[in-house]
Amino acid sequence: MTTIHVQADKPGAKIDSAMWGIFFEDINFGADGGLYPELVKNRSFEFGQPLMGWKVIRNSGAEGRVFILRDAKRPRNPRHARIRVEDPGGGFVLSNEGFRGMGIRDGAEYRFSIEARGVRGDISAMRVEVAGQDNRILAEARIEGFTAEWRAYSCEMKSNGTDAQAKMNLWIEGTGELDIDMVSLFPMDTWKERENGLRPDLVRLLADLKPGFLRFPGGCIVEGFDLSQRYQWKNTVGPLNERVCNINRWNFEFKHKPAPDYYQTYGLGFYEFFLLAEDIGAKPMPIINIGMACQFNTGELVPMDGLAPYIQDALDLIEFANGPADSPWGKVRNQMGHPAPFGMRMIGIGNEQWGPQYIERYKEFASAIKAKYPDMQLIAATGSDATIFPDGNAEVAYLWSEWRKLKPEIVDEHFYRAPEWFLQNTGWYDAYDRSGPKVFVGEYASLSVALTSPENRNSWKCALYEAAFMTGLERNADLVRMSCYAPLFGHEQAWQWRPDLIWFDNLNAYGSANYYVQQAFSLNRGSHVLKAEVVETGVEGAPDPDAQTKSFHVSASFDEETGEAIVKAVNAAGAPLEAVLELKGAARIGRQAKVVLLRSKKLTDENSLQEPKKIHPEETAFPVSGGRFMFEFKPYSLTVIRVPIR
Ligand code: AHR
């Protein structure tokens, strides 16, 4: 017989309200082409190939060309296109293909905007047309009255059809020369209906996780392939036409999935990240570059005597987030529309950094930040997953020995491993030293094939075994303050890395099985850990998958707001498990428990665009009679049971 003993009357360690969070990484077209819903690709002609995404079409007899000009007077956005039409013939057209097409919806409204100036002759108008894959016109509008000065023009249009791979055609009317820049087609249906807002279905999925924190903007893109490509937050704030376009390192990182059109226009920049965190009730956690490029790539270092501007960037970021509205960087935030501080309390000092060169640089950052902002919590790294970077285990041990001396508040650890590792290591943190910094499990995912394999799947097995690992994180919440799955988003047609928590195409999105596991933990966090043990007596419960791997894992918490004991149980076996649940010491037990069940018949099952809710929580009520009752845990399941105990 299997019994779950929960010590219900002795709440233990507090579970941080940020325990289950999310990690936004600009990978897999997570920002441009994803969360940032601009439909025009390469809107300001700043991609490496300045006309990437654009096509010139000369219809019967049309003559003309498009040139790219570089204007030194606009250093942050130097290029624009010059359209020269010598003969409009049957139509001189500049067409944009969007991000693997443009997702256009029937009845939805779109705002077209452009910066333009007439240079020569008489280009009298521009007809803006959104066309489906079959060339049917879904929406159109007209812009006219170009002047010799740069001016912004805009118009709105409504679509009369749906197409996931539409395109935008600009028909140029008249002859002469017209300069254009910042060509945008933006859905008006955005999260909170903001101009330059985010894609609402994707933000909804994030909000539904009720994440405790939002880590941003990545991963390796913080570091850059080399330092010239590092993420510089100051290039991502202010007016859109002054944000400096950057290549995204995932553009070229993988031979199996090159994405030569992957850039960062920073329409989704640091201001928008802070706003997103605020909107979804998550604590903002920016990660900054520490003067080191990605150590899997060039590993370039800024010399120690050149670190000052990098450190200044970090200090200015804190002022941007938290400073008064009249401070130099607080003013920028204020001008962007947010006079109140964002309440940033933590900052990641580097992403996956390692080696003594990291420690040297960390010390400089830490002392400068703490001198000015003593309450800012610092997050230090332990390299990448110890199994994948050179001498990983030794490097992690070295970094931990340094962190025990340097005492950052939080240390970040990453795990990209086989599902079995997650199932076998639910006790990973049981024996960790409690006297040093707290732990942040800042990236993890169970990989059905291997790291970076394009064959990895978001299978139920991966998700379920992660759930088992998460029971271990919860049991160790005195040490593990925060955790998040990685990466967050994957575009079905434009991903580079899988598995990912949320998948989408140009029109639809769904949460993976792993998403629902994260959600089950986050929505059922509880405020304090309760001691929970599985005790086997007599006849064994569900069979274990093999000798080293236990198949049944539990954790429990108490929710002081609702007065409930929350038990989470993973049954990783293919057979049901009858167990006694004993809530020891609970004085008053409610009559009805709430049960959230996540399960699937096969471990290979997964959600998809076609079956987005194949694996999805079922909620039921369960009658309870006293503090000891039988419960059947379904095969291959995660069960959350909430029992009123007060
Ligand atoms: O999540 C994908 C990548 O994995 C991240 O960019 C990096 O931090 C880690 O190596």
XYZ file of C-alpha atoms and ligand atoms in Angstrom:
656
model
C 0.000 0.000 0.000
C 1.231 3.444 -0.823
C 0.569 6.236 1.655
C 1.304 9.911 1.169
C 1.975 11.517 4.530
C 1.534 15.286 4.487
C 2.379 17.166 7.655
C -0.479 19.602 7.274
C -0.183 21.501 10.541
C 3.452 22.566 10.243
C 3.946 24.938 7.312
C 7.648 25.051 6.512
C 9.673 27.330 4.262
C 7.969 30.149 2.460
C 7.559 29.594 -1.262
C 8.642 32.697 -3.136
C 5.810 34.369 -5.028
C 8.194 34.315 -8.001
C 8.761 30.547 -7.752
C 7.298 29.677 -11.173
C 8.153 32.243 -13.835
C 8.851 32.600 -17.516
C 11.916 33.250 -19.603
C 11.408 35.205 -22.772
C 14.186 34.595 -25.209
C 14.353 36.119 -28.668
C 14.817 32.784 -30.405
C 12.531 30.945 -32.865
C 11.058 34.288 -34.048
C 9.874 34.922 -30.515
C 9.947 38.727 -30.905
C 9.846 39.930 -34.539
C 7.458 37.587 -36.324
C 6.049 36.465 -32.966
C 5.128 38.406 -29.859
C 5.829 41.668 -31.705
C 3.126 41.643 -34.376
C 4.624 43.973 -36.997
C 3.756 42.326 -40.304
C 6.368 43.993 -42.509
C 9.725 42.279 -42.494
C 12.726 44.604 -42.630
C 10.562 47.697 -42.342
C 13.500 50.094 -42.173
C 15.829 48.381 -44.682
C 18.461 47.777 -41.977
C 18.836 43.991 -42.415
C 22.229 42.780 -43.687
C 20.688 42.526 -47.160
C 18.810 45.825 -47.259
C 16.023 44.565 -49.509
C 15.539 41.255 -47.739
C 11.807 40.556 -47.496
C 11.062 43.004 -50.311
C 10.475 42.362 -53.999
C 10.206 44.828 -56.868
C 7.490 43.906 -59.366
C 7.259 45.676 -62.700
C 3.887 44.984 -64.311
C 3.588 45.229 -68.103
C 5.898 47.972 -69.255
C 6.674 49.444 -65.834
C 10.192 50.801 -65.524
C 12.046 51.896 -62.464
C 14.395 50.802 -59.667
C 14.826 50.812 -55.931
C 18.069 52.092 -54.417
C 19.266 51.978 -50.836
C 20.615 55.213 -49.412
C 22.693 55.590 -46.290
C 22.170 58.851 -44.458
C 24.879 59.754 -41.970
C 22.523 62.274 -40.385
C 20.406 59.384 -39.058
C 23.083 57.176 -37.486
C 20.675 54.950 -35.545
C 18.590 54.144 -38.600
C 20.839 55.117 -41.475
C 19.254 53.386 -44.453
C 16.147 54.153 -46.417
C 14.852 53.113 -49.829
C 14.579 55.414 -52.813
C 11.973 54.357 -55.339
C 12.553 55.672 -58.835
C 9.674 55.165 -61.271
C 10.409 56.053 -64.862
C 7.260 54.542 -66.320
C 4.474 53.144 -64.153
C 3.290 50.906 -67.033
C 0.855 48.357 -65.654
C 2.047 49.068 -62.116
C 5.351 49.542 -60.295
C 5.063 47.601 -57.078
C 7.160 47.082 -53.991
C 5.977 43.950 -52.234
C 6.759 42.712 -48.727
C 6.494 39.024 -47.838
C 6.138 39.350 -44.063
C 7.494 36.806 -41.612
C 6.806 33.547 -43.443
C 3.826 35.474 -44.812
C 1.533 37.856 -42.978
C -1.250 36.531 -40.763
C -4.347 38.480 -41.765
C -7.784 37.917 -40.237
C -11.216 38.499 -41.673
C -12.787 41.641 -40.194
C -9.616 42.734 -38.412
C -8.212 46.238 -38.769
C -4.660 47.156 -39.648
C -2.756 50.400 -39.543
C -0.374 51.093 -42.392
C 2.263 53.734 -41.705
C 5.302 55.012 -43.522
C 7.859 57.808 -43.469
C 8.255 59.322 -46.922
C 9.419 62.333 -48.899
C 9.135 63.193 -52.549
C 12.543 63.728 -54.080
C 11.899 64.454 -57.735
C 9.061 64.439 -60.270
C 5.559 63.630 -59.230
C 4.864 60.457 -57.403
C 1.316 61.321 -56.556
C 0.166 58.414 -54.439
C 0.783 54.950 -53.095
C -1.909 52.307 -53.102
C -1.451 49.899 -50.222
C -2.838 46.477 -50.836
C -2.911 43.384 -48.668
C -3.246 40.323 -50.884
C -3.829 36.686 -50.054
C -1.787 33.779 -51.390
C -4.203 33.578 -54.303
C -3.678 37.330 -54.916
C -7.191 38.145 -53.801
C -7.225 41.647 -52.299
C -8.027 41.442 -48.604
C -7.656 45.121 -47.759
C -6.547 48.314 -49.456
C -5.973 51.990 -48.801
C -4.283 54.981 -50.407
C -1.663 57.437 -49.229
C -1.086 60.677 -51.105
C 0.189 64.236 -50.813
C 3.905 63.524 -50.427
C 6.003 66.603 -49.682
C 9.690 67.330 -50.115
C 10.221 66.947 -46.346
C 10.228 63.639 -44.493
C 6.771 63.119 -43.040
C 4.907 60.259 -41.423
C 1.743 59.043 -43.178
C -0.742 56.478 -41.999
C -4.098 54.981 -42.825
C -6.279 52.198 -41.493
C -7.875 49.337 -43.343
C -10.102 46.386 -42.626
C -9.599 42.931 -44.016
C -12.337 41.038 -45.820
C -10.661 37.671 -45.567
C -8.291 35.450 -43.606
C -4.914 34.277 -44.826
C -1.930 33.041 -42.821
C 0.509 33.845 -45.622
C -0.692 37.133 -47.078
C 1.631 39.818 -48.461
C 1.593 43.590 -48.783
C 1.956 45.375 -52.131
C 2.740 49.063 -52.458
C 1.632 50.319 -55.886
C 3.508 53.513 -56.705
C 1.525 55.972 -58.795
C 3.142 58.613 -61.039
C 6.772 59.021 -62.031
C 9.733 60.436 -60.179
C 11.545 59.537 -56.968
C 10.166 58.843 -53.526
C 12.159 58.069 -50.378
C 10.573 55.692 -47.889
C 11.452 54.309 -44.466
C 9.753 52.674 -41.452
C 7.142 50.932 -43.576
C 4.741 49.262 -41.194
C 1.562 47.226 -41.317
C 0.443 46.680 -37.750
C -2.651 44.892 -36.442
C -4.872 47.181 -34.402
C -5.931 44.270 -32.258
C -3.013 44.210 -29.824
C -2.726 43.333 -26.164
C -4.545 46.113 -24.279
C -5.119 47.767 -27.675
C -1.819 49.565 -27.449
C -0.218 51.131 -30.469
C 2.984 49.182 -31.057
C 1.434 46.608 -28.718
C 1.975 42.859 -28.523
C 0.186 39.914 -30.117
C -2.793 39.342 -27.834
C -3.189 35.567 -28.107
C 0.451 35.059 -27.163
C 0.299 37.459 -24.220
C -2.912 35.730 -23.079
C -1.049 32.426 -22.941
C 1.662 34.091 -20.850
C -0.831 35.796 -18.559
C -2.671 32.503 -18.043
C 0.490 31.080 -16.525
C 0.334 33.771 -13.814
C 4.121 33.852 -13.917
C 6.006 35.073 -10.866
C 8.690 36.774 -12.933
C 9.657 37.555 -16.497
C 13.283 36.977 -17.364
C 14.297 38.808 -20.562
C 15.538 39.340 -23.273
C 17.398 35.963 -23.581
C 19.835 33.766 -23.320
C 22.746 33.838 -25.637
C 21.457 36.892 -27.508
C 22.361 38.962 -24.450
C 25.970 37.990 -25.065
C 26.030 38.066 -28.871
C 28.147 35.987 -31.221
C 30.700 38.719 -30.682
C 30.468 41.871 -28.632
C 29.360 44.003 -31.568
C 26.192 41.875 -31.681
C 25.486 41.902 -27.955
C 22.110 43.081 -26.692
C 22.337 46.798 -25.843
C 19.161 47.868 -24.091
C 19.689 51.551 -24.889
C 19.311 50.691 -28.565
C 15.851 49.289 -27.849
C 14.078 52.237 -26.216
C 12.718 55.571 -27.426
C 11.018 56.295 -30.747
C 10.798 53.283 -33.046
C 12.793 54.942 -35.803
C 15.704 55.434 -33.415
C 16.004 51.857 -32.268
C 19.112 50.296 -33.736
C 18.501 47.101 -35.690
C 20.743 44.157 -34.754
C 21.316 40.735 -36.218
C 19.873 37.935 -34.106
C 22.530 35.317 -33.361
C 20.000 32.545 -34.040
C 20.064 33.820 -37.629
C 23.164 31.740 -38.326
C 23.834 29.606 -35.251
C 22.504 26.275 -36.481
C 23.330 24.602 -39.766
C 20.112 22.574 -39.481
C 17.959 25.699 -39.326
C 19.555 28.779 -40.781
C 17.272 31.820 -40.608
C 19.010 34.497 -42.681
C 16.065 36.834 -42.180
C 16.227 36.777 -38.369
C 16.998 40.238 -37.005
C 16.039 42.283 -33.971
C 14.297 45.504 -34.913
C 13.637 46.101 -31.202
C 10.051 47.198 -31.752
C 9.757 44.960 -28.699
C 12.435 46.571 -26.552
C 13.147 46.991 -22.877
C 10.272 49.397 -22.246
C 7.839 46.891 -23.745
C 9.361 44.066 -21.691
C 8.880 45.995 -18.454
C 5.336 46.824 -19.498
C 4.618 43.205 -20.332
C 5.914 42.102 -16.931
C 3.692 44.668 -15.252
C 0.658 43.648 -17.313
C 0.921 39.985 -16.399
C 1.866 40.556 -12.771
C 5.411 39.199 -13.170
C 8.512 40.633 -11.513
C 10.867 42.019 -14.152
C 14.229 40.264 -14.379
C 16.468 41.785 -17.046
C 19.742 40.076 -17.893
C 22.628 42.285 -18.949
C 25.826 41.800 -20.859
C 28.897 41.782 -18.637
C 31.511 42.568 -21.255
C 31.645 38.988 -22.533
C 30.409 37.559 -25.823
C 28.896 34.073 -25.954
C 31.502 31.563 -24.782
C 30.118 28.958 -27.176
C 31.030 31.420 -29.970
C 33.826 34.003 -29.963
C 33.990 34.475 -26.200
C 35.281 38.019 -26.829
C 36.098 39.948 -23.683
C 36.076 43.625 -22.946
C 39.380 44.422 -21.242
C 38.978 45.291 -17.592
C 39.900 48.910 -18.225
C 37.179 49.111 -20.874
C 34.328 47.865 -18.680
C 33.088 51.273 -17.503
C 30.498 51.851 -20.271
C 29.081 48.357 -19.739
C 28.713 48.982 -16.036
C 27.195 52.373 -16.762
C 24.626 50.652 -18.990
C 23.623 48.466 -16.038
C 23.324 51.435 -13.676
C 21.362 53.399 -16.250
C 19.040 50.466 -16.756
C 18.160 50.489 -13.074
C 17.488 54.205 -13.326
C 15.385 53.655 -16.455
C 13.286 51.085 -14.582
C 13.124 52.615 -11.133
C 14.379 56.197 -11.217
C 12.244 59.279 -10.707
C 10.498 60.542 -13.825
C 12.818 63.538 -13.951
C 16.084 61.598 -13.659
C 17.984 61.309 -16.963
C 16.852 57.735 -17.731
C 13.610 57.899 -15.761
C 12.739 60.722 -18.123
C 13.067 58.409 -21.106
C 10.668 55.974 -19.440
C 8.321 58.836 -18.625
C 8.383 60.113 -22.201
C 7.538 56.630 -23.395
C 4.391 56.741 -21.283
C 5.255 55.322 -17.849
C 5.979 57.975 -15.229
C 5.779 55.475 -12.363
C 8.770 53.229 -11.690
C 8.571 49.621 -12.847
C 9.758 48.225 -9.522
C 12.705 46.194 -10.740
C 14.279 44.357 -7.797
C 16.692 41.934 -9.474
C 19.153 41.887 -12.318
C 21.043 39.061 -14.009
C 24.771 39.763 -14.307
C 25.610 37.939 -17.515
C 23.873 34.927 -19.035
C 25.758 31.638 -19.365
C 29.185 32.886 -18.291
C 31.997 30.934 -16.735
C 35.700 31.038 -15.884
C 37.827 33.463 -13.855
C 37.270 36.143 -16.506
C 33.607 36.109 -15.462
C 34.392 36.399 -11.778
C 36.727 39.326 -12.424
C 34.033 41.189 -14.332
C 31.253 40.187 -11.966
C 33.119 41.803 -9.062
C 33.267 45.150 -10.863
C 29.579 45.066 -11.754
C 28.526 43.921 -8.299
C 30.453 46.585 -6.454
C 29.210 49.400 -8.721
C 25.577 48.255 -8.536
C 25.588 47.612 -4.811
C 27.272 50.975 -4.133
C 24.421 52.790 -5.822
C 21.545 50.362 -5.331
C 22.286 48.251 -2.242
C 18.897 46.523 -2.348
C 19.171 45.347 -5.942
C 19.363 41.550 -5.945
C 22.109 40.168 -8.119
C 21.784 36.957 -10.100
C 25.048 35.244 -10.932
C 25.492 32.433 -13.468
C 27.013 28.963 -13.319
C 27.817 28.724 -16.998
C 25.568 26.579 -19.123
C 24.263 23.096 -18.372
C 27.310 21.461 -16.763
C 27.104 18.516 -19.154
C 27.534 20.632 -22.282
C 30.253 23.197 -21.855
C 33.951 22.411 -21.600
C 34.855 21.057 -18.139
C 31.316 21.923 -17.070
C 31.313 20.134 -13.723
C 34.651 21.602 -12.670
C 33.585 25.068 -13.853
C 30.312 24.888 -11.936
C 32.139 23.774 -8.788
C 34.613 26.647 -9.217
C 31.835 29.203 -9.739
C 29.905 27.974 -6.709
C 33.053 28.250 -4.587
C 33.379 31.868 -5.734
C 29.702 32.639 -5.204
C 29.925 31.408 -1.634
C 32.549 34.087 -1.067
C 31.062 36.866 -3.196
C 27.497 36.259 -2.034
C 25.244 37.282 -4.889
C 21.687 36.875 -3.655
C 20.833 34.298 -6.317
C 22.730 31.797 -8.467
C 21.341 30.616 -11.792
C 21.625 26.968 -12.895
C 20.601 25.456 -16.250
C 19.555 21.920 -17.171
C 18.979 20.631 -20.695
C 18.906 16.872 -20.233
C 17.151 13.643 -21.106
C 13.679 13.173 -19.611
C 14.960 10.286 -17.510
C 17.435 12.606 -15.812
C 14.579 14.795 -14.614
C 12.666 11.801 -13.293
C 15.711 10.386 -11.546
C 16.829 13.673 -10.025
C 13.829 14.928 -8.117
C 16.150 15.025 -5.112
C 18.802 17.143 -6.886
C 18.570 20.014 -4.429
C 17.968 17.974 -1.265
C 21.603 18.052 -0.213
C 22.600 21.513 -1.474
C 24.339 23.857 0.937
C 21.740 26.093 2.589
C 24.188 28.667 3.895
C 25.062 30.291 0.573
C 23.087 32.119 -2.121
C 19.616 31.020 -3.150
C 19.124 29.100 -6.386
C 17.351 30.139 -9.558
C 16.764 27.295 -12.022
C 16.884 29.772 -14.870
C 16.632 27.426 -17.860
C 15.557 23.837 -18.097
C 13.819 21.512 -20.494
C 13.772 17.788 -20.951
C 15.028 16.778 -24.381
C 13.480 13.766 -26.063
C 16.476 13.341 -28.408
C 19.466 15.547 -27.647
C 20.517 19.131 -27.103
C 19.715 21.304 -30.145
C 18.363 18.313 -32.074
C 15.655 19.379 -34.507
C 13.889 16.109 -33.627
C 13.165 17.061 -30.003
C 9.461 16.932 -29.166
C 7.261 18.501 -26.513
C 6.017 15.035 -25.626
C 3.942 14.148 -22.601
C 6.888 12.103 -21.352
C 9.136 15.176 -21.323
C 6.465 17.259 -19.637
C 5.556 14.631 -17.041
C 9.152 13.964 -16.055
C 9.704 17.710 -15.709
C 6.693 17.745 -13.386
C 8.422 15.121 -11.238
C 11.529 17.318 -11.103
C 9.374 20.304 -10.187
C 8.028 18.472 -7.136
C 11.683 18.420 -6.048
C 12.022 22.150 -6.678
C 8.943 22.801 -4.597
C 10.129 20.578 -1.742
C 13.349 22.601 -1.773
C 11.689 25.998 -1.960
C 13.703 27.147 1.053
C 16.666 27.134 -1.352
C 15.172 27.296 -4.832
C 13.547 30.686 -5.080
C 12.640 30.751 -8.759
C 12.577 28.591 -11.863
C 11.562 28.719 -15.505
C 11.342 26.499 -18.558
C 13.299 27.473 -21.690
C 12.831 28.549 -24.403
C 9.390 30.122 -24.292
C 8.223 30.482 -27.905
C 8.613 28.633 -31.192
C 7.222 29.706 -34.571
C 5.992 26.577 -36.359
C 7.619 27.656 -39.625
C 10.612 29.577 -38.339
C 12.004 27.881 -35.228
C 15.667 27.088 -34.654
C 15.457 25.323 -31.300
C 13.016 22.874 -29.853
C 11.341 21.928 -27.532
C 9.568 25.200 -26.647
C 6.837 26.011 -24.183
C 4.435 27.749 -26.572
C 4.049 27.184 -30.302
C 2.411 29.484 -32.804
C 2.034 30.261 -36.475
C 0.935 33.529 -38.035
C -2.647 33.106 -36.835
C -2.853 30.582 -34.019
C -1.029 29.528 -30.890
C -1.128 26.750 -28.325
C 0.523 25.686 -25.103
C 2.568 22.496 -25.155
C 2.068 19.739 -22.599
C 5.008 21.310 -20.751
C 3.077 24.584 -20.667
C 0.204 22.951 -18.802
C 2.620 21.389 -16.332
C 4.125 24.820 -15.644
C 0.650 26.243 -15.294
C -0.474 23.517 -12.885
C 2.421 24.359 -10.570
C 2.093 28.105 -10.922
C -1.649 28.285 -10.334
C -1.313 25.939 -7.383
C 1.828 27.337 -5.813
C 0.850 27.728 -2.205
C 2.652 29.970 0.247
C 4.600 27.452 2.373
C 6.106 24.036 1.877
C 4.487 21.147 3.697
C 6.540 18.061 4.404
C 5.297 15.240 2.171
C 6.521 11.655 2.062
C 5.584 8.568 0.130
C 5.582 5.495 2.361
C 5.297 1.983 0.922
C 4.020 -0.803 3.141
C 3.248 -4.366 2.155
C 2.252 -4.787 -1.463
C 3.986 -2.334 -3.789
C 2.103 0.431 -5.587
C 2.555 1.239 -9.263
C 5.567 -0.443 -10.862
C 8.633 1.740 -11.293
C 9.964 2.124 -14.860
C 13.294 0.591 -13.805
C 15.321 -0.172 -10.718
C 16.850 3.322 -10.315
C 13.799 5.295 -11.246
C 10.967 5.865 -8.827
C 7.719 6.437 -10.629
C 5.752 8.232 -7.922
C 6.747 11.708 -6.751
C 4.937 14.135 -4.499
C 5.243 17.564 -2.986
C 2.844 19.587 -0.907
C 2.265 23.158 0.113
C -0.079 25.199 2.220
C -1.898 28.187 0.776
C -2.333 30.693 3.578
C -4.719 32.776 1.491
C -7.240 30.013 0.872
C -6.398 27.751 3.811
C -5.847 24.714 1.587
C -3.282 21.961 1.563
C -2.107 21.456 -2.015
C -0.700 18.074 -2.939
C 1.017 17.529 -6.277
C 1.669 13.978 -7.377
C 3.309 12.551 -10.468
C 2.529 8.991 -11.395
C 5.046 8.215 -14.129
C 3.959 4.579 -14.386
C 1.595 3.228 -17.017
C -0.680 1.732 -14.329
C -3.004 3.475 -11.886
C -1.842 3.875 -8.321
C -4.245 3.570 -5.383
C -2.827 5.502 -2.472
C -3.907 6.772 0.903
C -3.549 10.490 1.314
C -3.073 11.363 4.944
C -3.159 14.991 6.021
C -1.542 14.695 9.416
C -2.398 17.257 12.044
C -5.070 19.039 10.028
C -7.755 20.033 12.516
C -10.638 20.820 10.182
C -10.890 19.223 6.795
C -13.314 20.546 4.185
C -15.754 18.154 2.547
C -14.657 18.688 -0.965
C -11.264 18.782 -2.609
C -10.530 20.347 -5.978
C -8.611 18.124 -8.328
C -6.640 19.224 -11.379
C -5.599 16.318 -13.560
C -3.151 16.351 -16.437
C -2.637 13.065 -18.205
C -2.375 11.357 -21.524
C -2.624 7.732 -22.584
C 0.685 7.647 -24.383
C 3.961 9.229 -23.342
C 4.548 10.210 -26.963
C 1.359 12.296 -27.080
C 1.745 16.023 -27.604
C -0.334 19.095 -28.324
C -0.311 20.626 -31.785
C -1.981 23.343 -33.836
C -4.491 20.702 -34.930
C -5.041 19.336 -31.417
C -4.026 22.211 -29.129
C -5.722 20.768 -26.059
C -5.008 17.088 -26.411
C -3.161 17.365 -23.101
C -5.017 19.858 -21.014
C -6.070 20.111 -17.353
C -9.363 18.555 -16.316
C -10.813 20.021 -13.131
C -13.148 18.057 -10.895
C -14.410 18.052 -7.342
C -13.600 15.138 -5.039
C -15.578 14.374 -1.869
C -13.367 14.126 1.183
C -14.225 12.464 4.463
C -11.611 13.343 7.022
C -7.868 13.663 6.942
C -7.205 10.219 5.496
C -8.694 9.065 2.257
C -8.028 6.872 -0.748
C -7.219 8.376 -4.092
C -6.509 6.734 -7.408
C -3.668 8.381 -9.331
C -4.169 7.769 -13.029
C -1.465 6.243 -15.223
C 0.990 8.805 -16.655
C -0.504 11.692 -14.748
C 0.162 14.848 -12.796
C -2.526 15.397 -10.179
C -2.999 18.474 -8.037
C -5.334 18.062 -5.071
C -6.436 21.097 -3.074
C -7.996 20.191 0.254
C -9.440 22.863 2.589
C -7.786 22.352 5.973
C -8.757 25.447 7.855
O 17.439 28.376 -24.467
C 18.335 28.320 -25.529
C 19.741 28.721 -25.130
O 20.214 27.795 -24.220
C 19.899 30.023 -24.388
O 20.023 31.104 -25.233
C 21.141 29.843 -23.621
O 21.164 30.636 -22.443
C 21.201 28.361 -23.395
O 22.410 27.852 -23.784
